[in-house]
Each structure stands twice: as C-alpha cells, then as structure tokens.
Amino acid sequence: MRRRALIVFGAAAAASAVTAGRSAWAHAILIESVPRPGGTVAAGRTALHLRFNSRIDHARSQLRLVASDGATRLLVIANGSAPDVIDADVELRPGAYTLRWQVLAVDGHLTRGEVAFSVTA
Ligand SMILES: [Cu+2]
C-alpha cells in the first residue's frame, strides 16, 4: 500500500512532499476514505467517499480510478458532495484498484494522493 501527497504551488511544476496531517497550512489532506487504504469492498455499484481536512473546489478537483492493468477512468464527482468531501458512484468488478485524487483547496493549493484497495466477487 502506498500513500502519498504532493503539493503544487499554482500551476508551477515545483512540488514538495508533505507529511499528511502535519501541515499547518490549509492544503487539502485526505483524512477519511471509503474504501479505506488497503481495504476491500464487494463487487458491484459502490459509493466512493473521500473526506478532506478543508473545503475543496469540486469543479477543479479530479478523481480517477486506475485498474491493475493501468486502465484509467475519470469519475464524476457527485453534485451533492459536501464542501470537504468527494462522493462518486462507480460499478466495480473484482480486482485491484487505485483511486487517484487531486483536489484544489480553498487556499489555492493543489494536493494529490492515492488510495489502493481491492474488490472481491
Ligand atoms: Cu496550502
């Protein structure tokens, strides 16, 4: 399992690593997810849920689902998601997946991370 967060200042390529939860700034840090990192869910229609430590700009945030063969799906962020949450519904087949999130926090900083999980039949 790999958890990672990167910050990108504006559109610049400069990036530096942060330790999740220890930044005093308002970058969006993932604090809760369904599925959990390393977790397992049953195949079928699944509600994905990512909660952050700050409000995010949904229109400038992205959620991608990467299958073990590298196939990537851009997921639709639900309109009704709370200000600090990304919700999405997806149909999942058994296998290993990585959920890649990229969010823009209210302080204008972009953060990214991944949640790996598996789906059982
Ligand atoms: Cu920030």
GROMACS .gro file of C-alpha atoms and ligand atoms in nm:
model
  122
    1MET     CA    1   0.000   0.000   0.000
    2ARG     CA    2   0.130   0.339  -0.090
    3ARG     CA    3   0.002   0.672   0.042
    4ARG     CA    4   0.144   0.983  -0.096
    5ALA     CA    5   0.070   1.353  -0.104
    6LEU     CA    6   0.223   1.619  -0.321
    7ILE     CA    7   0.168   1.991  -0.317
    8VAL     CA    8   0.191   2.201  -0.627
    9PHE     CA    9   0.206   2.576  -0.589
   10GLY     CA   10  -0.017   2.730  -0.850
   11ALA     CA   11   0.049   2.598  -1.197
   12ALA     CA   12   0.424   2.575  -1.140
   13ALA     CA   13   0.596   2.244  -1.167
   14ALA     CA   14   0.771   2.293  -0.834
   15ALA     CA   15   0.644   2.042  -0.585
   16SER     CA   16   0.742   1.923  -0.245
   17ALA     CA   17   0.629   1.639  -0.030
   18VAL     CA   18   0.427   1.695   0.284
   19THR     CA   19   0.355   1.459   0.565
   20ALA     CA   20  -0.017   1.401   0.579
   21GLY     CA   21  -0.185   1.570   0.872
   22ARG     CA   22   0.118   1.763   0.990
   23SER     CA   23   0.090   2.071   0.775
   24ALA     CA   24  -0.031   2.386   0.946
   25TRP     CA   25  -0.148   2.519   0.610
   26ALA     CA   26  -0.488   2.465   0.461
   27HIS     CA   27  -0.388   2.230   0.183
   28ALA     CA   28  -0.646   1.959   0.149
   29ILE     CA   29  -0.525   1.642   0.319
   30LEU     CA   30  -0.725   1.323   0.294
   31ILE     CA   31  -0.848   1.230   0.641
   32GLU     CA   32  -1.100   0.957   0.565
   33SER     CA   33  -1.189   0.737   0.272
   34VAL     CA   34  -1.430   0.465   0.170
   35PRO     CA   35  -1.286   0.225   0.072
   36ARG     CA   36  -1.010   0.265   0.331
   37PRO     CA   37  -0.649   0.247   0.214
   38GLY     CA   38  -0.571  -0.122   0.170
   39GLY     CA   39  -0.937  -0.206   0.221
   40THR     CA   40  -1.164  -0.447   0.041
   41VAL     CA   41  -1.514  -0.396  -0.095
   42ALA     CA   42  -1.761  -0.624  -0.273
   43ALA     CA   43  -1.807  -0.602  -0.649
   44GLY     CA   44  -2.098  -0.403  -0.787
   45ARG     CA   45  -2.222  -0.050  -0.750
   46THR     CA   46  -2.001   0.119  -0.491
   47ALA     CA   47  -2.021   0.458  -0.323
   48LEU     CA   48  -1.676   0.614  -0.301
   49HIS     CA   49  -1.623   0.875  -0.032
   50LEU     CA   50  -1.317   1.091   0.031
   51ARG     CA   51  -1.316   1.344   0.315
   52PHE     CA   52  -1.055   1.617   0.347
   53ASN     CA   53  -0.942   1.848   0.625
   54SER     CA   54  -1.059   2.156   0.438
   55ARG     CA   55  -1.311   2.274   0.185
   56ILE     CA   56  -1.226   2.197  -0.173
   57ASP     CA   57  -1.320   2.330  -0.513
   58HIS     CA   58  -1.515   2.042  -0.667
   59ALA     CA   59  -1.505   2.189  -1.016
   60ARG     CA   60  -1.124   2.192  -1.007
   61SER     CA   61  -1.078   1.858  -0.838
   62GLN     CA   62  -1.050   1.519  -1.005
   63LEU     CA   63  -1.096   1.159  -0.911
   64ARG     CA   64  -0.956   0.876  -1.123
   65LEU     CA   65  -0.989   0.505  -1.085
   66VAL     CA   66  -0.691   0.306  -1.206
   67ALA     CA   67  -0.727  -0.070  -1.259
   68SER     CA   68  -0.438  -0.314  -1.219
   69ASP     CA   69  -0.385  -0.321  -1.597
   70GLY     CA   70  -0.345   0.056  -1.597
   71ALA     CA   71  -0.687   0.131  -1.745
   72THR     CA   72  -0.798   0.465  -1.602
   73ARG     CA   73  -1.148   0.605  -1.560
   74LEU     CA   74  -1.220   0.968  -1.479
   75LEU     CA   75  -1.504   0.956  -1.228
   76VAL     CA   76  -1.786   1.206  -1.197
   77ILE     CA   77  -1.783   1.387  -0.863
   78ALA     CA   78  -2.137   1.390  -0.726
   79ASN     CA   79  -2.301   1.733  -0.730
   80GLY     CA   80  -2.429   1.690  -0.378
   81SER     CA   81  -2.086   1.628  -0.225
   82ALA     CA   82  -2.028   1.822   0.099
   83PRO     CA   83  -1.775   2.112   0.083
   84ASP     CA   84  -1.494   1.894   0.224
   85VAL     CA   85  -1.600   1.570   0.056
   86ILE     CA   86  -1.578   1.398  -0.281
   87ASP     CA   87  -1.850   1.143  -0.342
   88ALA     CA   88  -1.873   0.929  -0.653
   89ASP     CA   89  -2.058   0.616  -0.759
   90VAL     CA   90  -1.885   0.353  -0.963
   91GLU     CA   91  -1.952   0.000  -1.089
   92LEU     CA   92  -1.663  -0.221  -0.977
   93ARG     CA   93  -1.551  -0.564  -1.096
   94PRO     CA   94  -1.324  -0.784  -0.885
   95GLY     CA   95  -0.958  -0.682  -0.891
   96ALA     CA   96  -0.705  -0.439  -0.751
   97TYR     CA   97  -0.758  -0.066  -0.794
   98THR     CA   98  -0.601   0.265  -0.710
   99LEU     CA   99  -0.812   0.571  -0.653
  100ARG     CA  100  -0.614   0.880  -0.756
  101TRP     CA  101  -0.740   1.208  -0.621
  102GLN     CA  102  -0.633   1.560  -0.699
  103VAL     CA  103  -0.805   1.843  -0.520
  104LEU     CA  104  -0.784   2.220  -0.509
  105ALA     CA  105  -0.819   2.356  -0.157
  106VAL     CA  106  -0.963   2.696  -0.073
  107ASP     CA  107  -0.609   2.831  -0.017
  108GLY     CA  108  -0.540   2.772  -0.387
  109HIS     CA  109  -0.305   2.479  -0.338
  110LEU     CA  110  -0.340   2.153  -0.521
  111THR     CA  111  -0.276   1.823  -0.346
  112ARG     CA  112  -0.277   1.471  -0.480
  113GLY     CA  113  -0.281   1.125  -0.336
  114GLU     CA  114  -0.379   0.767  -0.387
  115VAL     CA  115  -0.590   0.508  -0.211
  116ALA     CA  116  -0.525   0.146  -0.311
  117PHE     CA  117  -0.799  -0.108  -0.246
  118SER     CA  118  -0.933  -0.435  -0.378
  119VAL     CA  119  -1.268  -0.562  -0.493
  120THR     CA  120  -1.384  -0.917  -0.428
  121ALA     CA  121  -1.651  -1.111  -0.615
  122CU      CU  122  -0.200   2.536   0.110
   0.00000   0.00000   0.00000
